[in-house]
């Protein structure tokens, strides 16, 4: 088991997580057994009935094909089809997870729309979820059946050049397979419908009641955390917070501009507030978002439609020369340029968070960079998934970050097309789907 450390002021590295010995006895003890650890308080109590339930869960379906419900995307821009799919057992280095809750993210919509250059059909979308390990393949030791987990599209193998660089959270271990919708061990899918393979998506495919992922993409979390809430830490909220804390490293007193006040933009605002930013300016064309944004730390609101001047000039005028940090959370290349150019000469930093459509390019005058502005990008907010997602869960459990407040709708898997409509219409931050109903 993982020992969960108390949150600190900055995200911990892998060294903060201590392995605890797995019991070797086949039968559970007769009483509650405290698992002692210097970094866990109070001790974690393992109930015998919970251990028996964990073992039973593994034996009932382990090694078998599971038939369950999933939302299959057969074509771009066509309604998803909720139907029976077959999910093969995990092979070496793989984990099969029972997904209990999954949220919709704009990245799912982006791929479904056909704009994603890596988008493959038919596929099972979804990448922001939480569930329970059903079974594991050969060689998997970090998780076991019954563990509560968040599948992460950003892997962390802890062995590759990228993981060992100390410079990035990107991992190269399984990217060659997840980018083309298959598993690494045999370059095949674990999903099928009546014998026809269905592609994986982002290495997660959480719009299925059961999914198979690589073990390097599974973050084991506190079993007391509500899965229908912490599923959001698999993408959007973590990305926004990390863009501030890890990528930009915003300091106290900074002036921050946030372009786009969806879930990621609001998480950026929340992160900036916790970092001590003095002004957090929200930029959006939907004025209805400002009242909500204030609850996440936004102090001022600017609607580009209310001004004749380019938005970057508006912001430069408002801030005596420009902001210290800006964050583009939309995926629009013209706004990426505006976000850079509203930064202060000499030190302003702009972080690209949004994902632009295939083939799009960014542009600015070189003089913008020569005079000291910095353009950066971030993926998953710079967080190392397996090491640091559990830390984020603990911050949520200790009420140090918001999660519940981003959830505006709750639906069932059968309502997924309606949920996509809500997301596209802009009246929804996050819709969480219950997978068992």
PDB file of N, CA and C in Angstrom, residues 211-273:
ATOM      1  N   UNK A 211     -12.142  -0.695 -18.048  1.00  0.00           N
ATOM      2  CA  UNK A 211     -11.132  -0.304 -19.016  1.00  0.00           C
ATOM      3  C   UNK A 211      -9.808  -0.966 -18.642  1.00  0.00           C
ATOM      4  N   UNK A 212      -8.911  -1.066 -19.612  1.00  0.00           N
ATOM      5  CA  UNK A 212      -7.578  -1.615 -19.380  1.00  0.00           C
ATOM      6  C   UNK A 212      -6.556  -0.535 -19.696  1.00  0.00           C
ATOM      7  N   UNK A 213      -5.651  -0.296 -18.750  1.00  0.00           N
ATOM      8  CA  UNK A 213      -4.642   0.753 -18.910  1.00  0.00           C
ATOM      9  C   UNK A 213      -3.274   0.181 -18.556  1.00  0.00           C
ATOM     10  N   UNK A 214      -2.223   0.873 -18.958  1.00  0.00           N
ATOM     11  CA  UNK A 214      -0.873   0.475 -18.570  1.00  0.00           C
ATOM     12  C   UNK A 214      -0.658   0.785 -17.089  1.00  0.00           C
ATOM     13  N   UNK A 215       0.095  -0.066 -16.418  1.00  0.00           N
ATOM     14  CA  UNK A 215       0.299   0.145 -14.983  1.00  0.00           C
ATOM     15  C   UNK A 215       1.031   1.452 -14.684  1.00  0.00           C
ATOM     16  N   UNK A 216       1.796   1.956 -15.643  1.00  0.00           N
ATOM     17  CA  UNK A 216       2.501   3.221 -15.429  1.00  0.00           C
ATOM     18  C   UNK A 216       1.574   4.424 -15.542  1.00  0.00           C
ATOM     19  N   UNK A 217       0.295   4.149 -15.803  1.00  0.00           N
ATOM     20  CA  UNK A 217      -0.694   5.218 -15.952  1.00  0.00           C
ATOM     21  C   UNK A 217      -1.772   5.149 -14.873  1.00  0.00           C
ATOM     22  N   UNK A 218      -1.454   4.524 -13.748  1.00  0.00           N
ATOM     23  CA  UNK A 218      -2.438   4.335 -12.681  1.00  0.00           C
ATOM     24  C   UNK A 218      -1.925   4.966 -11.393  1.00  0.00           C
ATOM     25  N   UNK A 219      -2.676   5.936 -10.868  1.00  0.00           N
ATOM     26  CA  UNK A 219      -2.323   6.577  -9.602  1.00  0.00           C
ATOM     27  C   UNK A 219      -3.183   6.001  -8.486  1.00  0.00           C
ATOM     28  N   UNK A 220      -2.555   5.376  -7.513  1.00  0.00           N
ATOM     29  CA  UNK A 220      -3.270   4.807  -6.374  1.00  0.00           C
ATOM     30  C   UNK A 220      -3.561   5.912  -5.369  1.00  0.00           C
ATOM     31  N   UNK A 221      -4.820   6.009  -4.936  1.00  0.00           N
ATOM     32  CA  UNK A 221      -5.233   7.135  -4.097  1.00  0.00           C
ATOM     33  C   UNK A 221      -5.841   6.654  -2.785  1.00  0.00           C
ATOM     34  N   UNK A 222      -6.056   7.598  -1.896  1.00  0.00           N
ATOM     35  CA  UNK A 222      -6.696   7.358  -0.610  1.00  0.00           C
ATOM     36  C   UNK A 222      -8.064   6.707  -0.823  1.00  0.00           C
ATOM     37  N   UNK A 223      -8.307   5.519  -0.251  1.00  0.00           N
ATOM     38  CA  UNK A 223      -9.589   4.846  -0.474  1.00  0.00           C
ATOM     39  C   UNK A 223     -10.775   5.567   0.143  1.00  0.00           C
ATOM     40  N   UNK A 224     -10.526   6.545   1.005  1.00  0.00           N
ATOM     41  CA  UNK A 224     -11.622   7.300   1.603  1.00  0.00           C
ATOM     42  C   UNK A 224     -12.091   8.453   0.721  1.00  0.00           C
ATOM     43  N   UNK A 225     -11.362   8.763  -0.325  1.00  0.00           N
ATOM     44  CA  UNK A 225     -11.730   9.884  -1.195  1.00  0.00           C
ATOM     45  C   UNK A 225     -12.951   9.522  -2.041  1.00  0.00           C
ATOM     46  N   UNK A 226     -13.922  10.427  -2.176  1.00  0.00           N
ATOM     47  CA  UNK A 226     -15.107  10.148  -2.992  1.00  0.00           C
ATOM     48  C   UNK A 226     -14.741  10.121  -4.480  1.00  0.00           C
ATOM     49  N   UNK A 227     -14.952   8.988  -5.113  1.00  0.00           N
ATOM     50  CA  UNK A 227     -14.525   8.824  -6.503  1.00  0.00           C
ATOM     51  C   UNK A 227     -15.307   9.717  -7.459  1.00  0.00           C
ATOM     52  N   UNK A 228     -16.558  10.045  -7.103  1.00  0.00           N
ATOM     53  CA  UNK A 228     -17.363  10.902  -7.980  1.00  0.00           C
ATOM     54  C   UNK A 228     -16.945  12.362  -7.905  1.00  0.00           C
ATOM     55  N   UNK A 229     -15.980  12.667  -7.051  1.00  0.00           N
ATOM     56  CA  UNK A 229     -15.438  14.019  -6.964  1.00  0.00           C
ATOM     57  C   UNK A 229     -13.986  14.049  -7.465  1.00  0.00           C
ATOM     58  N   UNK A 230     -13.153  13.184  -6.906  1.00  0.00           N
ATOM     59  CA  UNK A 230     -11.720  13.248  -7.224  1.00  0.00           C
ATOM     60  C   UNK A 230     -11.408  12.782  -8.642  1.00  0.00           C
ATOM     61  N   UNK A 231     -12.412  12.242  -9.354  1.00  0.00           N
ATOM     62  CA  UNK A 231     -12.183  11.912 -10.769  1.00  0.00           C
ATOM     63  C   UNK A 231     -11.719  13.138 -11.545  1.00  0.00           C
ATOM     64  N   UNK A 232     -12.118  14.339 -11.104  1.00  0.00           N
ATOM     65  CA  UNK A 232     -11.731  15.565 -11.804  1.00  0.00           C
ATOM     66  C   UNK A 232     -10.228  15.819 -11.739  1.00  0.00           C
ATOM     67  N   UNK A 233      -9.559  15.185 -10.796  1.00  0.00           N
ATOM     68  CA  UNK A 233      -8.114  15.387 -10.669  1.00  0.00           C
ATOM     69  C   UNK A 233      -7.338  14.586 -11.712  1.00  0.00           C
ATOM     70  N   UNK A 234      -8.044  13.853 -12.563  1.00  0.00           N
ATOM     71  CA  UNK A 234      -7.397  13.133 -13.650  1.00  0.00           C
ATOM     72  C   UNK A 234      -7.074  14.003 -14.847  1.00  0.00           C
ATOM     73  N   UNK A 235      -7.557  15.266 -14.837  1.00  0.00           N
ATOM     74  CA  UNK A 235      -7.228  16.155 -15.959  1.00  0.00           C
ATOM     75  C   UNK A 235      -7.390  17.623 -15.600  1.00  0.00           C
ATOM     76  N   UNK A 236      -8.600  18.167 -15.762  1.00  0.00           N
ATOM     77  CA  UNK A 236      -8.803  19.611 -15.805  1.00  0.00           C
ATOM     78  C   UNK A 236      -8.333  20.400 -14.602  1.00  0.00           C
ATOM     79  N   UNK A 237      -8.763  20.003 -13.411  1.00  0.00           N
ATOM     80  CA  UNK A 237      -8.394  20.762 -12.214  1.00  0.00           C
ATOM     81  C   UNK A 237      -6.891  20.692 -11.979  1.00  0.00           C
ATOM     82  N   UNK A 238      -6.331  19.504 -12.122  1.00  0.00           N
ATOM     83  CA  UNK A 238      -4.883  19.345 -11.934  1.00  0.00           C
ATOM     84  C   UNK A 238      -4.101  20.177 -12.945  1.00  0.00           C
ATOM     85  N   UNK A 239      -4.576  20.193 -14.175  1.00  0.00           N
ATOM     86  CA  UNK A 239      -3.880  20.945 -15.227  1.00  0.00           C
ATOM     87  C   UNK A 239      -3.826  22.432 -14.903  1.00  0.00           C
ATOM     88  N   UNK A 240      -4.954  22.981 -14.461  1.00  0.00           N
ATOM     89  CA  UNK A 240      -4.984  24.406 -14.141  1.00  0.00           C
ATOM     90  C   UNK A 240      -4.122  24.762 -12.952  1.00  0.00           C
ATOM     91  N   UNK A 241      -4.241  23.983 -11.880  1.00  0.00           N
ATOM     92  CA  UNK A 241      -3.429  24.251 -10.694  1.00  0.00           C
ATOM     93  C   UNK A 241      -1.944  24.125 -11.010  1.00  0.00           C
ATOM     94  N   UNK A 242      -1.583  23.060 -11.714  1.00  0.00           N
ATOM     95  CA  UNK A 242      -0.180  22.822 -12.021  1.00  0.00           C
ATOM     96  C   UNK A 242       0.425  23.843 -12.963  1.00  0.00           C
ATOM     97  N   UNK A 243      -0.394  24.377 -13.869  1.00  0.00           N
ATOM     98  CA  UNK A 243       0.114  25.411 -14.776  1.00  0.00           C
ATOM     99  C   UNK A 243       0.643  26.602 -13.985  1.00  0.00           C
ATOM    100  N   UNK A 244      -0.019  26.883 -12.858  1.00  0.00           N
ATOM    101  CA  UNK A 244       0.390  27.994 -11.991  1.00  0.00           C
ATOM    102  C   UNK A 244       1.553  27.591 -11.085  1.00  0.00           C
ATOM    103  N   UNK A 245       1.397  26.461 -10.390  1.00  0.00           N
ATOM    104  CA  UNK A 245       2.367  26.069  -9.370  1.00  0.00           C
ATOM    105  C   UNK A 245       3.662  25.507  -9.952  1.00  0.00           C
ATOM    106  N   UNK A 246       3.541  24.716 -11.012  1.00  0.00           N
ATOM    107  CA  UNK A 246       4.711  24.004 -11.541  1.00  0.00           C
ATOM    108  C   UNK A 246       5.333  24.684 -12.756  1.00  0.00           C
ATOM    109  N   UNK A 247       4.499  25.081 -13.696  1.00  0.00           N
ATOM    110  CA  UNK A 247       5.012  25.606 -14.963  1.00  0.00           C
ATOM    111  C   UNK A 247       5.408  27.074 -14.846  1.00  0.00           C
ATOM    112  N   UNK A 248       4.491  27.911 -14.383  1.00  0.00           N
ATOM    113  CA  UNK A 248       4.784  29.345 -14.271  1.00  0.00           C
ATOM    114  C   UNK A 248       5.491  29.686 -12.963  1.00  0.00           C
ATOM    115  N   UNK A 249       5.155  28.956 -11.913  1.00  0.00           N
ATOM    116  CA  UNK A 249       5.681  29.247 -10.575  1.00  0.00           C
ATOM    117  C   UNK A 249       5.369  30.692 -10.172  1.00  0.00           C
ATOM    118  N   UNK A 250       4.084  30.994 -10.187  1.00  0.00           N
ATOM    119  CA  UNK A 250       3.610  32.338  -9.863  1.00  0.00           C
ATOM    120  C   UNK A 250       3.981  32.705  -8.430  1.00  0.00           C
ATOM    121  N   UNK A 251       4.491  33.936  -8.250  1.00  0.00           N
ATOM    122  CA  UNK A 251       4.885  34.410  -6.931  1.00  0.00           C
ATOM    123  C   UNK A 251       3.785  35.283  -6.318  1.00  0.00           C
ATOM    124  N   UNK A 252       3.876  35.434  -5.018  1.00  0.00           N
ATOM    125  CA  UNK A 252       2.963  36.325  -4.302  1.00  0.00           C
ATOM    126  C   UNK A 252       3.091  37.742  -4.840  1.00  0.00           C
ATOM    127  N   UNK A 253       1.959  38.417  -4.961  1.00  0.00           N
ATOM    128  CA  UNK A 253       1.939  39.791  -5.447  1.00  0.00           C
ATOM    129  C   UNK A 253       1.852  39.933  -6.948  1.00  0.00           C
ATOM    130  N   UNK A 254       1.885  38.829  -7.676  1.00  0.00           N
ATOM    131  CA  UNK A 254       1.873  38.877  -9.143  1.00  0.00           C
ATOM    132  C   UNK A 254       0.508  39.298  -9.682  1.00  0.00           C
ATOM    133  N   UNK A 255       0.550  39.858 -10.885  1.00  0.00           N
ATOM    134  CA  UNK A 255      -0.675  40.152 -11.639  1.00  0.00           C
ATOM    135  C   UNK A 255      -0.834  39.062 -12.690  1.00  0.00           C
ATOM    136  N   UNK A 256      -1.999  38.416 -12.699  1.00  0.00           N
ATOM    137  CA  UNK A 256      -2.234  37.251 -13.550  1.00  0.00           C
ATOM    138  C   UNK A 256      -3.434  37.484 -14.449  1.00  0.00           C
ATOM    139  N   UNK A 257      -3.330  37.078 -15.706  1.00  0.00           N
ATOM    140  CA  UNK A 257      -4.456  37.116 -16.649  1.00  0.00           C
ATOM    141  C   UNK A 257      -4.797  35.697 -17.056  1.00  0.00           C
ATOM    142  N   UNK A 258      -6.093  35.374 -17.029  1.00  0.00           N
ATOM    143  CA  UNK A 258      -6.571  34.043 -17.390  1.00  0.00           C
ATOM    144  C   UNK A 258      -7.524  34.172 -18.567  1.00  0.00           C
ATOM    145  N   UNK A 259      -7.148  33.603 -19.703  1.00  0.00           N
ATOM    146  CA  UNK A 259      -7.983  33.651 -20.902  1.00  0.00           C
ATOM    147  C   UNK A 259      -8.816  32.377 -20.979  1.00  0.00           C
ATOM    148  N   UNK A 260     -10.130  32.524 -20.809  1.00  0.00           N
ATOM    149  CA  UNK A 260     -11.040  31.386 -20.844  1.00  0.00           C
ATOM    150  C   UNK A 260     -11.372  30.923 -19.446  1.00  0.00           C
ATOM    151  N   UNK A 261     -12.646  31.062 -19.058  1.00  0.00           N
ATOM    152  CA  UNK A 261     -13.046  30.758 -17.686  1.00  0.00           C
ATOM    153  C   UNK A 261     -13.893  29.496 -17.609  1.00  0.00           C
ATOM    154  N   UNK A 262     -13.408  28.446 -18.271  1.00  0.00           N
ATOM    155  CA  UNK A 262     -13.982  27.125 -18.077  1.00  0.00           C
ATOM    156  C   UNK A 262     -13.324  26.474 -16.875  1.00  0.00           C
ATOM    157  N   UNK A 263     -13.433  25.153 -16.783  1.00  0.00           N
ATOM    158  CA  UNK A 263     -12.870  24.455 -15.631  1.00  0.00           C
ATOM    159  C   UNK A 263     -11.377  24.703 -15.483  1.00  0.00           C
ATOM    160  N   UNK A 264     -10.615  24.576 -16.556  1.00  0.00           N
ATOM    161  CA  UNK A 264      -9.164  24.747 -16.469  1.00  0.00           C
ATOM    162  C   UNK A 264      -8.819  26.188 -16.095  1.00  0.00           C
ATOM    163  N   UNK A 265      -9.487  27.154 -16.713  1.00  0.00           N
ATOM    164  CA  UNK A 265      -9.225  28.553 -16.400  1.00  0.00           C
ATOM    165  C   UNK A 265      -9.541  28.890 -14.956  1.00  0.00           C
ATOM    166  N   UNK A 266     -10.639  28.336 -14.443  1.00  0.00           N
ATOM    167  CA  UNK A 266     -10.984  28.586 -13.043  1.00  0.00           C
ATOM    168  C   UNK A 266      -9.981  27.932 -12.107  1.00  0.00           C
ATOM    169  N   UNK A 267      -9.460  26.757 -12.496  1.00  0.00           N
ATOM    170  CA  UNK A 267      -8.428  26.107 -11.686  1.00  0.00           C
ATOM    171  C   UNK A 267      -7.140  26.933 -11.696  1.00  0.00           C
ATOM    172  N   UNK A 268      -6.835  27.564 -12.832  1.00  0.00           N
ATOM    173  CA  UNK A 268      -5.700  28.485 -12.886  1.00  0.00           C
ATOM    174  C   UNK A 268      -5.918  29.632 -11.899  1.00  0.00           C
ATOM    175  N   UNK A 269      -7.121  30.180 -11.909  1.00  0.00           N
ATOM    176  CA  UNK A 269      -7.423  31.280 -10.993  1.00  0.00           C
ATOM    177  C   UNK A 269      -7.282  30.831  -9.542  1.00  0.00           C
ATOM    178  N   UNK A 270      -7.791  29.630  -9.243  1.00  0.00           N
ATOM    179  CA  UNK A 270      -7.671  29.117  -7.883  1.00  0.00           C
ATOM    180  C   UNK A 270      -6.204  28.942  -7.482  1.00  0.00           C
ATOM    181  N   UNK A 271      -5.409  28.411  -8.415  1.00  0.00           N
ATOM    182  CA  UNK A 271      -3.991  28.242  -8.142  1.00  0.00           C
ATOM    183  C   UNK A 271      -3.285  29.567  -7.933  1.00  0.00           C
ATOM    184  N   UNK A 272      -3.658  30.565  -8.745  1.00  0.00           N
ATOM    185  CA  UNK A 272      -3.042  31.884  -8.622  1.00  0.00           C
ATOM    186  C   UNK A 272      -3.409  32.537  -7.286  1.00  0.00           C
ATOM    187  N   UNK A 273      -4.644  32.350  -6.875  1.00  0.00           N
ATOM    188  CA  UNK A 273      -5.065  32.903  -5.579  1.00  0.00           C
ATOM    189  C   UNK A 273      -4.273  32.271  -4.444  1.00  0.00           C
TER     190      UNK A 273
END
